[in-house]
Tab-separated table of C-alpha atoms and ligand atoms in Angstrom:
chain	number	residue	atom	x	y	z
A	202	MET	CA	26.216	17.967	-8.177
A	203	ALA	CA	25.514	16.393	-11.578
A	204	ASP	CA	25.218	17.621	-15.156
A	205	ILE	CA	22.150	18.048	-17.281
A	206	TYR	CA	22.790	18.543	-20.986
A	207	PHE	CA	20.284	19.832	-23.508
A	208	VAL	CA	21.597	18.360	-26.715
A	209	GLY	CA	20.600	19.450	-30.217
A	210	LEU	CA	20.544	16.583	-32.705
A	211	GLY	CA	20.122	18.658	-35.846
A	212	LEU	CA	17.437	17.855	-38.398
A	213	SER	CA	18.749	14.473	-39.528
A	214	LYS	CA	21.693	12.135	-38.935
A	215	ARG	CA	23.804	14.100	-41.431
A	216	PHE	CA	23.455	17.188	-39.224
A	217	LEU	CA	24.269	15.542	-35.892
A	218	THR	CA	27.486	17.208	-34.715
A	219	ASN	CA	30.494	15.587	-33.069
A	220	ALA	CA	29.939	17.893	-30.091
A	221	SER	CA	26.438	16.512	-29.533
A	222	LEU	CA	27.487	12.916	-30.068
A	223	GLU	CA	30.357	13.240	-27.590
A	224	VAL	CA	28.046	14.536	-24.870
A	225	LEU	CA	25.414	11.867	-25.524
A	226	LYS	CA	28.025	9.121	-25.299
A	227	GLY	CA	29.349	10.555	-22.038
A	228	SER	CA	25.935	10.809	-20.319
A	229	ASP	CA	24.581	8.220	-17.891
A	230	VAL	CA	20.942	8.567	-18.955
A	231	ILE	CA	19.541	9.852	-22.254
A	232	TYR	CA	15.988	11.062	-22.660
A	233	ALA	CA	14.833	11.647	-26.228
A	234	ASP	CA	12.298	14.439	-26.601
A	235	ILE	CA	9.763	12.861	-28.954
A	236	TYR	CA	7.110	15.563	-28.990
A	237	THR	CA	8.535	18.977	-29.939
A	238	SER	CA	9.884	18.005	-33.357
A	239	ILE	CA	10.372	15.110	-35.715
A	240	SER	CA	13.172	13.908	-37.987
A	241	CYS	CA	13.145	11.706	-41.079
A	242	ASP	CA	15.901	9.456	-39.728
A	243	ILE	CA	16.579	10.195	-36.061
A	244	ASN	CA	14.392	8.252	-33.681
A	245	GLU	CA	14.797	6.139	-30.547
A	246	LYS	CA	16.165	3.196	-32.511
A	247	THR	CA	18.736	5.169	-34.509
A	248	LEU	CA	19.802	7.095	-31.391
A	249	ARG	CA	20.360	3.796	-29.629
A	250	GLU	CA	22.484	2.593	-32.542
A	251	ILE	CA	24.470	5.840	-32.801
A	252	THR	CA	25.188	6.209	-29.072
A	253	GLY	CA	25.230	2.557	-28.020
A	254	LYS	CA	23.058	3.551	-25.037
A	255	GLU	CA	19.542	2.949	-23.805
A	256	ILE	CA	17.198	5.777	-24.813
A	257	ILE	CA	14.191	6.797	-22.736
A	258	PRO	CA	11.453	8.257	-24.942
A	259	ALA	CA	10.209	11.425	-23.256
A	260	THR	CA	6.749	12.776	-23.896
A	261	ARG	CA	5.535	16.248	-22.937
A	262	GLU	CA	4.277	14.708	-19.684
A	263	VAL	CA	7.718	13.399	-18.654
A	264	LEU	CA	9.640	16.524	-19.589
A	265	GLU	CA	7.150	19.126	-18.416
A	266	THR	CA	5.240	17.635	-15.526
A	267	LYS	CA	7.340	14.741	-14.293
A	268	GLU	CA	10.516	16.773	-13.930
A	269	LYS	CA	10.947	15.163	-10.496
A	270	GLU	CA	11.945	11.889	-12.172
A	271	ILE	CA	14.857	13.696	-13.843
A	272	TYR	CA	15.800	15.701	-10.721
A	273	LYS	CA	15.948	12.426	-8.764
A	274	LEU	CA	18.487	11.012	-11.220
A	275	LEU	CA	20.564	14.199	-11.023
A	276	ASP	CA	20.390	14.202	-7.210
A	277	SER	CA	21.734	10.638	-7.222
A	278	GLY	CA	24.783	11.843	-9.197
A	279	LYS	CA	23.761	10.646	-12.675
A	280	ASN	CA	24.484	12.902	-15.650
A	281	VAL	CA	21.396	13.299	-17.806
A	282	ALA	CA	21.095	14.298	-21.473
A	283	ILE	CA	17.887	15.553	-23.034
A	284	ALA	CA	18.253	14.899	-26.755
A	285	VAL	CA	16.143	17.147	-28.969
A	286	VAL	CA	15.712	17.119	-32.761
A	287	GLY	CA	16.934	20.453	-34.151
A	288	ASP	CA	18.133	22.890	-31.502
A	289	PRO	CA	17.142	22.179	-27.884
A	290	MET	CA	16.164	25.755	-27.061
A	291	ILE	CA	14.597	27.029	-30.298
A	292	ALA	CA	10.797	26.726	-30.454
A	293	THR	CA	10.819	24.210	-27.588
A	294	THR	CA	9.883	24.309	-23.938
A	295	HIS	CA	12.879	23.035	-22.013
A	296	VAL	CA	13.932	26.152	-20.130
A	297	SER	CA	11.936	25.338	-17.001
A	298	LEU	CA	13.680	21.969	-16.677
A	299	ALA	CA	17.031	23.756	-17.049
A	300	THR	CA	16.261	26.421	-14.452
A	301	GLY	CA	14.785	23.816	-12.086
A	302	ALA	CA	17.948	21.693	-12.309
A	303	ARG	CA	20.140	24.735	-11.727
A	304	ALA	CA	18.082	25.755	-8.694
A	305	ARG	CA	18.843	22.306	-7.223
A	306	GLY	CA	22.567	22.928	-7.656
A	307	HIS	CA	23.186	20.998	-10.876
A	308	ARG	CA	25.237	22.196	-13.850
A	309	VAL	CA	23.259	23.046	-16.986
A	310	SER	CA	24.812	22.932	-20.455
A	311	VAL	CA	23.284	23.512	-23.859
A	312	ILE	CA	24.789	21.951	-26.961
A	313	PRO	CA	23.176	23.774	-29.890
A	314	GLY	CA	22.002	21.855	-32.944
A	315	VAL	CA	21.084	22.816	-36.507
A	316	SER	CA	17.586	24.204	-36.032
A	317	VAL	CA	14.799	24.160	-38.587
A	318	HIS	CA	14.542	27.911	-37.904
A	319	CYS	CA	18.074	28.721	-39.123
A	320	TYR	CA	17.986	26.047	-41.802
A	321	MET	CA	14.823	27.477	-43.357
A	322	ILE	CA	16.071	31.078	-43.240
A	323	SER	CA	19.307	29.996	-44.876
A	324	ARG	CA	17.615	27.907	-47.580
A	325	SER	CA	15.101	30.682	-48.366
A	326	MET	CA	17.877	33.279	-48.773
A	327	LEU	CA	15.568	35.883	-47.230
A	328	SER	CA	17.291	38.452	-45.045
A	329	SER	CA	17.706	37.082	-41.510
A	330	TYR	CA	17.486	40.682	-40.220
A	331	LYS	CA	13.908	40.938	-41.424
A	332	PHE	CA	12.237	38.182	-39.384
A	333	GLY	CA	9.604	39.177	-36.849
A	334	LYS	CA	7.956	37.030	-34.196
A	335	SER	CA	7.522	33.340	-35.111
A	336	VAL	CA	4.232	31.542	-34.623
A	337	THR	CA	2.636	28.073	-34.769
A	338	VAL	CA	-0.581	27.188	-36.593
A	339	THR	CA	-2.327	24.728	-34.285
A	340	PHE	CA	-5.097	22.216	-34.876
A	341	PRO	CA	-8.543	23.519	-33.829
A	342	VAL	CA	-9.582	22.527	-30.317
A	343	LEU	CA	-13.261	21.541	-30.092
A	344	ASP	CA	-13.682	23.047	-33.584
A	345	LYS	CA	-12.270	26.401	-32.418
A	346	LEU	CA	-9.400	27.885	-34.398
A	347	ASP	CA	-6.686	29.865	-32.626
A	348	TYR	CA	-6.327	33.154	-34.563
A	349	THR	CA	-2.921	34.021	-33.064
A	350	PRO	CA	-1.010	33.164	-36.297
A	351	TYR	CA	-3.161	35.588	-38.287
A	352	ARG	CA	-2.551	38.381	-35.781
A	353	VAL	CA	1.211	37.731	-35.624
A	354	ILE	CA	1.545	37.722	-39.440
A	355	LYS	CA	-0.501	40.930	-39.565
A	356	THR	CA	1.782	42.693	-37.054
A	357	ASN	CA	4.911	41.478	-38.822
A	358	ARG	CA	3.495	42.629	-42.177
A	359	GLU	CA	2.803	46.094	-40.740
A	360	LEU	CA	6.477	46.284	-39.730
A	361	GLY	CA	7.686	44.980	-43.111
A	362	LEU	CA	8.908	41.722	-41.516
A	363	HIS	CA	8.836	38.052	-42.528
A	364	THR	CA	7.062	35.442	-40.380
A	365	MET	CA	8.344	31.920	-39.660
A	366	VAL	CA	5.292	29.688	-39.285
A	367	TYR	CA	5.712	26.365	-37.488
A	368	LEU	CA	3.020	23.738	-37.880
A	369	ASP	CA	1.367	21.795	-35.087
A	370	LEU	CA	2.710	18.409	-34.124
A	371	LYS	CA	0.466	16.142	-32.071
A	372	GLU	CA	0.482	12.434	-31.264
A	373	THR	CA	-2.662	12.276	-33.397
A	374	GLY	CA	-1.163	13.988	-36.452
A	375	ILE	CA	1.310	16.393	-38.003
A	376	MET	CA	-0.037	19.463	-39.778
A	377	THR	CA	0.820	19.817	-43.462
A	378	ALA	CA	1.532	23.114	-45.249
A	379	ASP	CA	-1.650	22.993	-47.337
A	380	LEU	CA	-3.813	22.386	-44.262
A	381	ALA	CA	-2.113	25.269	-42.419
A	382	LEU	CA	-2.738	27.587	-45.372
A	383	ASN	CA	-6.378	26.509	-45.444
A	384	TYR	CA	-6.669	27.486	-41.775
A	385	LEU	CA	-4.987	30.840	-42.492
A	386	LYS	CA	-7.405	31.445	-45.389
A	387	LYS	CA	-10.324	30.641	-43.068
A	388	MET	CA	-8.965	33.225	-40.602
A	389	GLU	CA	-8.716	35.703	-43.502
A	390	SER	CA	-12.334	35.130	-44.471
A	391	ASP	CA	-13.436	35.503	-40.811
A	392	ILE	CA	-11.381	38.639	-40.033
A	393	GLY	CA	-10.785	40.197	-43.460
A	394	ASP	CA	-7.736	42.369	-42.764
A	395	LYS	CA	-6.103	41.314	-46.073
A	396	VAL	CA	-3.236	39.522	-44.357
A	397	ILE	CA	-3.302	36.295	-46.417
A	398	LEU	CA	-4.306	36.967	-50.017
A	399	ASP	CA	-4.259	34.488	-52.920
A	400	ASP	CA	-1.472	36.369	-54.718
A	401	ASP	CA	0.764	36.649	-51.637
A	402	LEU	CA	4.003	34.725	-51.724
A	403	VAL	CA	4.818	31.889	-49.302
A	404	VAL	CA	8.003	29.839	-49.013
A	405	ILE	CA	7.395	26.229	-48.061
A	406	GLY	CA	10.012	23.867	-46.655
A	407	GLU	CA	9.356	20.143	-46.739
A	408	ARG	CA	11.407	17.490	-44.898
A	409	LEU	CA	14.387	19.787	-44.407
A	410	GLY	CA	17.675	18.005	-43.852
A	411	CYS	CA	16.397	14.820	-45.523
A	412	ALA	CA	17.449	13.467	-48.933
A	413	ASP	CA	14.059	14.448	-50.379
A	414	GLU	CA	13.868	17.966	-48.905
A	415	ARG	CA	12.245	20.735	-50.961
A	416	VAL	CA	12.067	24.491	-50.481
A	417	ARG	CA	9.754	26.296	-52.876
A	418	ALA	CA	8.353	29.806	-53.209
A	419	MET	CA	4.848	30.049	-54.611
A	420	LYS	CA	1.638	32.037	-54.413
A	421	VAL	CA	-0.831	31.119	-51.672
A	422	VAL	CA	-3.412	30.114	-54.278
A	423	ASP	CA	-0.959	27.688	-55.902
A	424	ALA	CA	0.150	26.262	-52.552
A	425	LEU	CA	-3.474	25.470	-51.709
A	426	ASN	CA	-3.640	23.215	-54.772
A	427	GLN	CA	-0.252	21.558	-54.321
A	428	LYS	CA	0.509	17.978	-53.348
A	429	PHE	CA	3.241	18.170	-50.718
A	430	GLY	CA	5.523	15.336	-49.619
A	431	ALA	CA	5.239	13.738	-46.198
A	432	PRO	CA	5.643	16.163	-43.252
A	433	PRO	CA	7.313	17.853	-41.456
A	434	HIS	CA	6.639	21.120	-43.280
A	435	ILE	CA	7.326	24.732	-42.392
A	436	ILE	CA	6.190	28.006	-43.983
A	437	ILE	CA	7.689	31.466	-44.270
A	438	VAL	CA	5.228	34.245	-45.002
A	439	PRO	CA	7.581	36.863	-46.467
A	440	SER	CA	7.098	40.573	-46.068
A	441	ARG	CA	5.373	42.284	-49.001
A	442	ASN	CA	8.363	44.663	-49.130
A	443	LEU	CA	11.166	42.435	-50.355
A	444	TYR	CA	14.652	43.786	-51.047
A	445	GLU	CA	15.749	43.364	-54.647
A	446	MET	CA	18.338	40.807	-53.472
A	447	GLU	CA	15.631	38.811	-51.702
A	448	VAL	CA	13.541	38.693	-54.881
A	449	GLU	CA	16.578	37.437	-56.788
A	450	GLY	CA	17.432	34.951	-53.994
A	451	LEU	CA	13.950	33.433	-54.073
A	452	LYS	CA	14.411	32.763	-57.789
A	453	CYS	CA	17.307	30.415	-56.904
A	454	LEU	CA	15.075	28.045	-54.925
A	455	SER	CA	14.822	24.580	-56.367
B	18	LIG	C1	8.118	23.391	-32.583
B	18	LIG	S1	9.283	23.313	-33.880
B	18	LIG	C2	10.698	22.704	-33.056
B	18	LIG	C3	11.962	23.194	-33.684
B	18	LIG	C4	13.226	22.483	-33.213
B	18	LIG	N1	13.472	22.728	-31.802
B	18	LIG	C5	14.416	22.983	-34.020
B	18	LIG	O1	15.214	23.771	-33.489
B	18	LIG	O2	14.540	22.577	-35.188
B	18	LIG	C6	8.719	21.900	-34.775
B	18	LIG	C7	8.076	22.311	-36.082
B	18	LIG	O3	9.080	22.804	-36.977
B	18	LIG	C8	8.829	22.332	-38.287
B	18	LIG	N2	9.902	21.393	-38.644
B	18	LIG	C9	10.734	20.727	-37.811
B	18	LIG	N3	11.619	19.983	-38.498
B	18	LIG	C10	11.341	20.187	-39.803
B	18	LIG	C11	11.915	19.711	-41.012
B	18	LIG	N4	12.939	18.878	-40.997
B	18	LIG	N5	11.384	20.143	-42.190
B	18	LIG	C12	10.355	21.016	-42.203
B	18	LIG	N6	9.772	21.496	-41.097
B	18	LIG	C13	10.258	21.092	-39.915
B	18	LIG	C14	7.466	21.636	-38.272
B	18	LIG	O4	6.494	22.601	-38.576
B	18	LIG	C15	7.425	21.161	-36.832
B	18	LIG	O5	6.103	20.934	-36.407
């Protein structure tokens, strides 16, 4: 029996916890998930420096379809860590690897990390009790847009809830907040249920956890004309029924 650890790295080096570092240093093999999120200063090279260990970059293919490679290591008695930017189980896809390892008799541990999800809720000062389902705006495939984000925001709006909107991350590019809002506006013009209107408020987080992070609340129409910093970006579409305290909290954003 061996151990597999799903280790959250936080959003940047400053947010890497001692708990995560300890586990990484004690593991025989470290895979770095390099496809579900991105950090301004944690990458293969910095992980190698921080842990003093070899790092295997793991794409979606390795972690999702070549699980056998990891099971083989575990079966041979090696302890394996899967290092993930943010939290290893929030808005990622690692559960099947965990359940597969457990089914083979290995111990599974999760070391939580500071997730962009919690970070953004905290920085926005919106009520954490009022978040509905989260969603990702994805790049069109063969020119076809996926309208799921529009439908999710609509349902959350009907329930008076906020929506956390993640943006697509592909080897070919990272989606920016202005591009995501353009896609949402296109969905609005195609469907017309008044879900994303020019005067609606959005809260945009840029490069959270980095020295140049920004969190700003603005109208959709203003966001469409903004120059944002380099990605990653994230968007909250707040409910149209804000508590008084939430309105005041949003005024504190830098
Ligand atoms: C699929 S989520 C993965 C979340 C990660 N597991 C976590 O717990 O932080 C990745 C998306 O979150 C957003 N994101 C991640 N890190 C970010 C950051 N530091 N600043 C702003 N947005 C970020 C981007 O939209 C990115 O494409």
